[in-house]
Coordinates of C-alpha atoms and ligand atoms in Angstrom, one line a residue:
M161 CA 90.4 128.9 76.1
A162 CA 93.6 129.8 77.9
D163 CA 96.7 129.6 75.9
Y164 CA 98.3 126.7 77.8
D165 CA 101.6 125.9 76.1
T166 CA 103.7 124.4 78.9
V167 CA 103.1 121.5 81.3
L168 CA 104.6 122.1 84.7
V169 CA 105.3 118.9 86.6
R170 CA 105.6 118.8 90.4
F171 CA 107.3 115.9 92.3
G172 CA 105.8 116.5 95.7
E173 CA 107.5 115.8 99.0
L174 CA 110.9 114.4 98.4
S175 CA 112.2 113.0 101.6
T176 CA 115.5 112.2 99.9
K177 CA 118.3 114.7 99.4
G178 CA 121.6 114.9 97.6
K179 CA 122.4 112.1 95.2
N180 CA 119.1 110.3 95.8
R181 CA 117.2 113.4 94.9
K182 CA 119.2 113.7 91.7
D183 CA 118.5 110.0 90.9
F184 CA 114.8 110.6 91.6
I185 CA 114.6 113.5 89.2
N186 CA 116.8 112.0 86.5
R187 CA 114.7 108.8 86.5
L188 CA 111.5 110.7 86.6
F189 CA 112.7 112.8 83.7
R190 CA 113.5 109.7 81.6
N191 CA 110.3 107.9 82.6
I192 CA 108.2 110.9 81.5
Q193 CA 110.0 111.1 78.2
Y194 CA 109.4 107.4 77.7
M195 CA 105.7 107.7 78.5
L196 CA 105.4 110.5 76.0
R197 CA 107.6 109.0 73.4
D198 CA 104.9 109.2 70.7
F199 CA 104.8 113.0 70.9
E200 CA 107.9 114.1 69.0
E201 CA 107.0 117.8 69.1
L202 CA 107.5 118.0 72.9
E203 CA 110.5 119.8 74.4
Y204 CA 111.6 119.0 78.0
R205 CA 113.5 120.9 80.6
K206 CA 114.3 119.9 84.1
A207 CA 115.0 122.2 87.0
Y208 CA 115.7 121.5 90.7
D209 CA 112.1 121.0 91.7
R210 CA 110.1 121.0 88.5
I211 CA 110.0 119.5 85.1
Y212 CA 108.7 121.6 82.2
I213 CA 107.3 120.3 79.0
R214 CA 106.7 122.6 76.1
L215 CA 103.7 121.3 74.2
N216 CA 104.3 122.8 70.8
G217 CA 100.7 122.1 69.8
A218 CA 100.4 118.5 71.3
D219 CA 97.0 117.3 72.2
H220 CA 96.3 118.2 75.9
E221 CA 93.9 115.3 76.6
K222 CA 96.3 112.7 75.4
I223 CA 99.2 114.2 77.3
R224 CA 97.2 114.4 80.5
E225 CA 96.1 110.8 80.2
K226 CA 99.7 109.6 79.8
L227 CA 101.2 111.8 82.5
Q228 CA 98.7 110.5 85.0
K229 CA 100.3 107.2 84.6
V230 CA 103.8 108.3 85.5
F231 CA 104.8 107.3 89.1
G232 CA 106.7 110.0 91.1
I233 CA 104.6 112.9 89.8
S234 CA 102.6 114.5 92.6
S235 CA 100.7 116.9 90.4
F236 CA 100.9 118.7 87.1
S237 CA 99.3 121.7 85.4
F238 CA 98.9 122.9 81.9
T239 CA 100.2 126.5 82.1
E240 CA 100.7 129.6 80.1
K241 CA 104.3 130.6 80.1
V242 CA 104.8 134.3 80.0
E243 CA 107.5 136.9 80.6
P244 CA 108.2 137.4 84.3
T245 CA 106.7 140.9 84.3
M246 CA 103.6 142.2 86.1
E247 CA 102.1 143.3 82.7
A248 CA 102.4 139.8 81.2
I249 CA 101.3 138.0 84.4
T250 CA 98.2 140.2 84.8
A251 CA 97.2 139.9 81.2
A252 CA 97.4 136.1 81.3
C253 CA 95.4 135.9 84.6
L254 CA 92.7 138.2 83.2
R255 CA 92.5 136.0 80.0
I256 CA 92.0 132.9 82.1
A257 CA 89.4 134.6 84.3
E258 CA 87.4 136.0 81.3
N259 CA 87.3 132.7 79.5
S260 CA 86.5 130.5 82.6
G261 CA 82.8 131.0 82.9
A262 CA 83.4 130.9 86.7
K263 CA 81.7 133.2 89.2
T264 CA 84.4 133.2 91.9
F265 CA 88.2 133.1 91.9
K266 CA 91.2 133.3 94.1
M267 CA 94.8 134.2 93.3
I268 CA 97.5 131.8 94.5
T269 CA 101.0 133.0 93.8
K270 CA 104.4 131.3 94.5
R271 CA 107.3 133.6 94.0
H272 CA 110.3 131.3 93.6
D273 CA 112.5 134.1 92.2
K274 CA 113.1 136.2 95.2
T275 CA 114.6 139.1 93.0
F276 CA 111.1 139.7 91.5
P277 CA 110.2 143.2 92.7
L278 CA 106.8 142.3 94.2
R279 CA 106.0 139.8 96.9
S280 CA 103.5 137.0 96.4
D281 CA 100.8 138.9 98.4
D282 CA 101.3 142.0 96.3
I283 CA 101.1 140.0 93.1
N284 CA 97.8 138.4 94.3
R285 CA 96.4 141.8 95.2
Q286 CA 97.3 143.5 91.9
T287 CA 96.1 140.8 89.6
A288 CA 92.9 140.3 91.6
S289 CA 92.1 144.0 91.4
V290 CA 92.4 143.9 87.6
I291 CA 90.2 140.9 87.4
L292 CA 87.6 142.4 89.7
K293 CA 87.6 145.6 87.7
N294 CA 87.3 143.9 84.3
T295 CA 85.1 140.9 84.9
G296 CA 82.0 139.9 86.9
L297 CA 84.0 137.5 89.0
K298 CA 84.1 137.8 92.8
V299 CA 86.9 136.7 95.2
D300 CA 86.2 133.7 97.3
V301 CA 89.2 132.7 99.3
H302 CA 87.7 129.6 100.9
D303 CA 86.1 127.7 98.0
P304 CA 86.9 129.5 94.7
E305 CA 85.5 128.0 91.5
L306 CA 88.6 129.3 89.7
P307 CA 91.9 129.2 91.6
I308 CA 94.4 131.0 89.5
R309 CA 97.9 129.9 90.2
V310 CA 101.0 131.9 89.4
E311 CA 104.5 130.6 89.7
V312 CA 107.1 133.3 89.2
R313 CA 110.6 132.1 88.3
S314 CA 113.6 133.9 87.0
E315 CA 113.2 132.7 83.4
A316 CA 109.4 133.0 83.1
A317 CA 106.1 133.0 85.0
Y318 CA 103.7 130.1 84.7
I319 CA 100.0 130.7 85.0
T320 CA 97.3 128.1 85.4
S321 CA 93.8 127.5 86.8
E322 CA 94.1 123.7 87.2
K323 CA 96.1 121.3 89.2
I324 CA 95.9 117.7 88.1
A325 CA 96.7 114.9 90.6
G326 CA 99.6 112.7 89.6
A327 CA 100.0 109.0 90.2
G328 CA 102.2 109.6 93.3
G329 CA 104.7 107.0 94.4
Y330 CA 108.3 106.8 93.2
P331 CA 109.7 106.9 89.7
A332 CA 109.6 103.2 88.5
G333 CA 113.1 101.7 88.8
I334 CA 114.8 103.8 91.4
N335 CA 114.3 101.4 94.3
G336 CA 115.8 98.2 93.1
K337 CA 114.5 95.1 91.3
V338 CA 111.9 92.6 92.3
L339 CA 110.9 89.3 90.6
L340 CA 107.1 89.1 90.4
M341 CA 105.4 85.7 90.0
L342 CA 103.0 86.5 87.1
S343 CA 100.1 84.3 86.4
G344 CA 97.4 85.0 83.9
G345 CA 94.9 86.0 86.6
I346 CA 93.5 89.2 87.9
D347 CA 95.8 89.7 90.9
S348 CA 99.4 89.5 89.8
P349 CA 99.3 92.2 87.1
V350 CA 97.8 94.5 89.7
A351 CA 100.6 93.5 92.1
A352 CA 103.1 94.5 89.3
Y353 CA 101.5 97.9 89.1
Q354 CA 101.7 98.4 92.9
L355 CA 105.3 97.3 93.1
M356 CA 106.2 99.7 90.2
K357 CA 104.4 102.5 92.1
R358 CA 106.9 102.0 94.9
G359 CA 109.7 102.7 92.5
L360 CA 110.6 99.1 92.0
N361 CA 111.7 97.6 88.7
V362 CA 109.6 94.5 88.1
E363 CA 110.9 91.4 86.3
A364 CA 108.4 88.6 86.0
V365 CA 108.5 84.8 86.1
H366 CA 105.7 82.7 84.7
F367 CA 105.2 79.0 85.3
A368 CA 103.6 77.2 82.3
S369 CA 102.7 73.5 82.1
P370 CA 102.6 72.6 78.5
P371 CA 100.8 70.8 76.9
Y372 CA 98.3 71.1 79.7
T373 CA 98.4 74.9 79.4
S374 CA 98.1 76.3 75.9
E375 CA 100.1 78.7 73.8
N376 CA 97.1 81.1 74.3
A377 CA 97.6 81.0 78.0
R378 CA 101.2 81.9 77.6
N379 CA 100.5 84.7 75.2
K380 CA 97.9 86.1 77.5
V381 CA 100.6 86.4 80.2
L382 CA 102.9 88.1 77.8
T383 CA 100.1 90.5 76.8
L384 CA 99.5 91.3 80.5
A385 CA 103.2 91.9 81.1
G386 CA 103.2 94.2 78.1
M387 CA 100.3 96.1 79.5
V388 CA 101.9 96.7 82.9
S389 CA 105.3 97.4 81.4
E390 CA 103.9 100.7 80.2
Y391 CA 104.5 101.9 83.8
Q392 CA 108.2 101.2 83.8
G393 CA 109.4 100.9 80.2
R394 CA 110.0 97.2 79.4
M395 CA 109.8 94.0 81.3
K396 CA 111.8 90.8 81.3
V397 CA 109.6 87.7 81.6
H398 CA 111.2 84.4 82.5
I399 CA 109.1 81.4 81.4
I400 CA 109.6 78.2 83.3
N401 CA 108.3 74.8 82.2
F402 CA 106.7 73.5 85.3
T403 CA 105.1 70.3 83.8
D404 CA 107.5 67.7 85.2
L405 CA 107.6 69.1 88.7
Q406 CA 103.8 69.3 88.7
L407 CA 103.3 65.8 87.5
N408 CA 105.7 64.5 90.1
I409 CA 104.0 66.4 92.8
Y410 CA 100.6 64.9 92.0
K411 CA 102.1 61.5 91.8
T412 CA 103.7 61.8 95.2
A413 CA 101.6 64.0 97.4
G414 CA 98.1 63.5 95.9
D415 CA 95.2 65.8 96.5
P416 CA 95.3 67.8 99.7
Y417 CA 99.0 68.8 99.7
A418 CA 99.5 69.2 96.0
V419 CA 98.9 72.9 95.9
T420 CA 101.1 73.5 98.9
L421 CA 104.0 71.6 97.3
M422 CA 103.5 73.2 94.0
R423 CA 103.7 76.7 95.5
R424 CA 106.7 75.8 97.6
M425 CA 108.4 74.7 94.3
M426 CA 107.4 77.9 92.5
F427 CA 108.8 79.9 95.3
R428 CA 112.1 78.0 95.2
L429 CA 112.4 78.5 91.5
A430 CA 111.6 82.2 91.8
E431 CA 114.2 82.6 94.6
Q432 CA 116.9 81.1 92.3
I433 CA 115.9 83.2 89.3
A434 CA 115.8 86.3 91.5
Q435 CA 119.2 85.7 92.8
K436 CA 120.6 85.1 89.3
N437 CA 119.1 88.3 88.0
G438 CA 119.9 90.8 90.7
C439 CA 116.3 90.9 92.2
I440 CA 116.4 91.6 95.9
A441 CA 112.9 90.2 96.6
I442 CA 110.1 88.2 95.0
G443 CA 106.6 89.5 94.6
T444 CA 103.2 87.8 94.4
G445 CA 99.5 88.7 94.0
E446 CA 98.5 86.8 97.1
S447 CA 95.7 88.2 99.3
I448 CA 94.9 86.7 102.7
G449 CA 92.1 84.2 102.6
Q450 CA 91.3 84.4 98.9
V451 CA 91.8 80.7 98.3
A452 CA 93.1 77.7 100.2
S453 CA 96.7 78.4 99.4
Q454 CA 96.3 81.9 100.8
T455 CA 95.2 81.2 104.3
L456 CA 97.8 82.6 106.8
E457 CA 98.8 79.0 107.6
S458 CA 99.4 78.3 103.9
I459 CA 101.3 81.4 103.3
A460 CA 103.6 80.6 106.2
C461 CA 104.1 77.0 105.1
I462 CA 104.9 78.1 101.5
N463 CA 107.1 81.0 102.6
D464 CA 109.1 78.5 104.7
A465 CA 110.6 77.1 101.5
V466 CA 112.6 80.3 100.7
R467 CA 114.8 82.8 102.5
I468 CA 114.4 85.7 100.1
P469 CA 111.9 88.5 101.2
V470 CA 108.5 88.1 99.6
L471 CA 106.5 91.2 98.8
R472 CA 102.7 90.8 98.6
P473 CA 101.3 94.2 97.8
L474 CA 97.7 92.9 97.6
I475 CA 97.8 91.0 100.9
C476 CA 95.0 93.1 102.6
H477 CA 93.0 94.0 99.5
D478 CA 89.5 92.7 98.9
K479 CA 88.9 91.1 95.6
L480 CA 86.6 94.0 94.6
E481 CA 89.4 96.5 95.3
I482 CA 91.7 94.4 93.2
I483 CA 89.2 94.3 90.3
A484 CA 88.7 98.0 90.5
L485 CA 92.5 98.5 90.2
A486 CA 92.7 95.9 87.3
N487 CA 90.0 98.0 85.5
K488 CA 91.9 101.2 86.1
I489 CA 95.1 99.9 84.7
G490 CA 93.3 98.1 81.9
T491 CA 94.3 94.5 82.6
Y492 CA 90.9 93.1 83.8
E493 CA 89.4 92.2 80.5
T494 CA 92.5 90.3 79.4
S495 CA 92.9 88.6 82.8
I496 CA 89.4 87.1 82.7
L497 CA 89.9 85.5 79.2
P498 CA 89.2 81.9 79.9
Y499 CA 92.6 80.2 79.3
E500 CA 93.6 77.5 81.6
D501 CA 96.6 78.1 83.9
C502 CA 98.7 75.5 85.6
C503 CA 96.7 75.7 88.8
T504 CA 93.3 75.3 87.3
I505 CA 94.3 72.2 85.4
F506 CA 95.6 70.3 88.3
D507 CA 92.9 71.6 90.5
P508 CA 92.7 69.5 93.6
K509 CA 89.3 68.9 95.1
N510 CA 90.2 69.2 98.8
P511 CA 93.3 71.4 99.2
V512 CA 94.5 71.6 102.7
T513 CA 93.8 75.0 104.4
K514 CA 96.2 74.5 107.3
P515 CA 99.3 72.8 105.9
T516 CA 102.3 72.3 108.1
V517 CA 105.9 72.4 107.1
E518 CA 106.5 68.9 108.6
K519 CA 103.9 67.4 106.4
A520 CA 105.1 69.3 103.3
E521 CA 108.7 68.1 104.0
Y522 CA 107.5 64.6 104.5
F523 CA 106.1 64.5 100.9
E524 CA 109.1 66.4 99.5
K525 CA 111.4 63.7 100.8
M526 CA 109.7 61.2 98.5
F527 CA 111.0 62.5 95.2
D528 CA 114.0 64.2 93.8
W529 CA 112.6 67.7 93.4
Q530 CA 116.1 69.2 93.5
S531 CA 116.9 67.7 90.1
L532 CA 113.6 68.7 88.7
I533 CA 114.1 72.2 89.8
E534 CA 117.6 72.2 88.1
A535 CA 116.1 70.9 84.9
A536 CA 113.4 73.5 84.9
L537 CA 115.9 76.3 85.4
A538 CA 118.1 74.9 82.7
D539 CA 115.2 75.0 80.3
E540 CA 114.2 78.6 81.1
E541 CA 113.1 80.9 78.3
T542 CA 113.2 84.6 78.5
A543 CA 111.1 87.2 76.7
V544 CA 111.3 91.0 76.9
V545 CA 108.0 92.8 76.5
Q546 CA 107.3 96.4 75.8
P547 CA 104.1 98.3 75.6
P548 CA 103.2 98.7 71.9
R549 CA 103.7 102.2 70.7
N550 CA 100.1 102.3 69.6
E551 CA 97.8 101.1 72.4
E552 CA 95.2 99.9 70.0
S553 CA 97.3 96.9 69.2
F554 CA 96.6 95.5 72.7
L555 CA 93.0 94.7 71.6
Ligands
ATP52 P1 96.1 85.6 90.1 O1 94.8 86.3 89.9 O2 97.3 86.6 90.0 O3 96.3 84.4 89.2 P2 95.0 83.9 92.1 O4 94.1 84.6 92.9 O5 94.6 83.1 90.9 O6 96.1 85.0 91.5 P3 96.8 81.8 93.0 O7 96.6 81.1 91.7 O8 96.7 81.1 94.3 O9 95.9 83.1 93.1 O10 98.2 82.5 92.9 C1 98.7 83.4 93.9 C2 99.9 84.1 93.3 O11 100.9 83.1 92.9 C3 99.6 84.8 92.0 O12 99.1 86.1 92.3 C4 100.9 84.8 91.4 O13 101.8 85.8 92.0 C5 101.5 83.5 91.7 N1 101.2 82.5 90.7 C6 100.2 81.6 90.6 N2 100.2 80.9 89.5 C7 101.3 81.3 88.8 C8 102.0 80.9 87.6 N3 101.5 80.0 86.8 N4 103.1 81.6 87.2 C9 103.6 82.5 88.0 N5 103.1 82.9 89.2 C10 102.0 82.3 89.6
MG53 MG1 96.1 82.4 89.3

């Protein structure tokens, strides 16, 4: 085993400069510390283009698993930190080669400290010749089994043979706030994840219809919110009692237009909550064609009810792709728990697939939805969820 004692975190291509770059790194630094908050032994250091985490004996596998969830990291490596001298660098490279069990290797050096006496090529050549002399490994520059990476910096050199892909994206929270409509289904938690990956801070709104929807259904939504909040820290969830609006819609519009009207009301409520809470857009888990309310015509008719931008990260995803993502982020099993949500209870038999704004407005003129919206907003409840410190408690 190599003596990996330090994780080196890379941020990838930052198109932003100056203050934005500083914000990016500061936020990433905080997000990493948050993700690794259970590991008190870690020590952190941030530099212009890297973040370093001293492991102090922490479990590599657990750290790897957590770091792979932090948005804004392009890649990271467990490295051995040594003195920035050729003796120390060569010894570490040789140790890694000897313990690797590989047959071929390649040296890849980056000399960030331009005052270091040897150039990258020379460092590659010198370390490679020591490895060739002392081990059975051969050089393969095209497809080496063991790429040995050396980063020479003024304070230390970092040696590693692995480069782990990060989650990519932007550090959650640097790109503004969005209000996601969160149901208990499969799609919207995945949408939350996608929005966070673009650096957005996600707040959620959930529409519940008690007593038609149960306490279990509501808790399921909060559990899902807690699960995805891991990617950003904590999440505010607004819970809106939708029962009166829903009953009035069914009384007025009847079957085919009920879902259209319901969704126009949800969007109107979301728009107001977004504006009140500094959210610049609303988000949904909609995907073209998935159900009657997600035909292009339906989406257009529903969207007509609001002016705020609507982000739909899953719009072109197939259900199977969404399920794969839900499995990856761990929400799938919870999402498929069979608790009723407000749409399944008032499930119309023949929802219109090509609704028009004129027809929707025709039905909306027949009842005082404005007052019902006001009442629903006045009755709002807010919860703040956090991922439990110990993930087992999700089960
Ligand atoms: P999901 O799997 O996320 O429930 P779905 O395929 O069941 O989505 P719909 O029920 O048509 O689709 O809902 C589409 C989107 O509308 C959801 O992804 C979600 O963003 C929002 N939405 C639906 N129901 C609710 C609700 N009760 N509360 C908040 N948002 C909702
Ligand atoms: Mg749903």
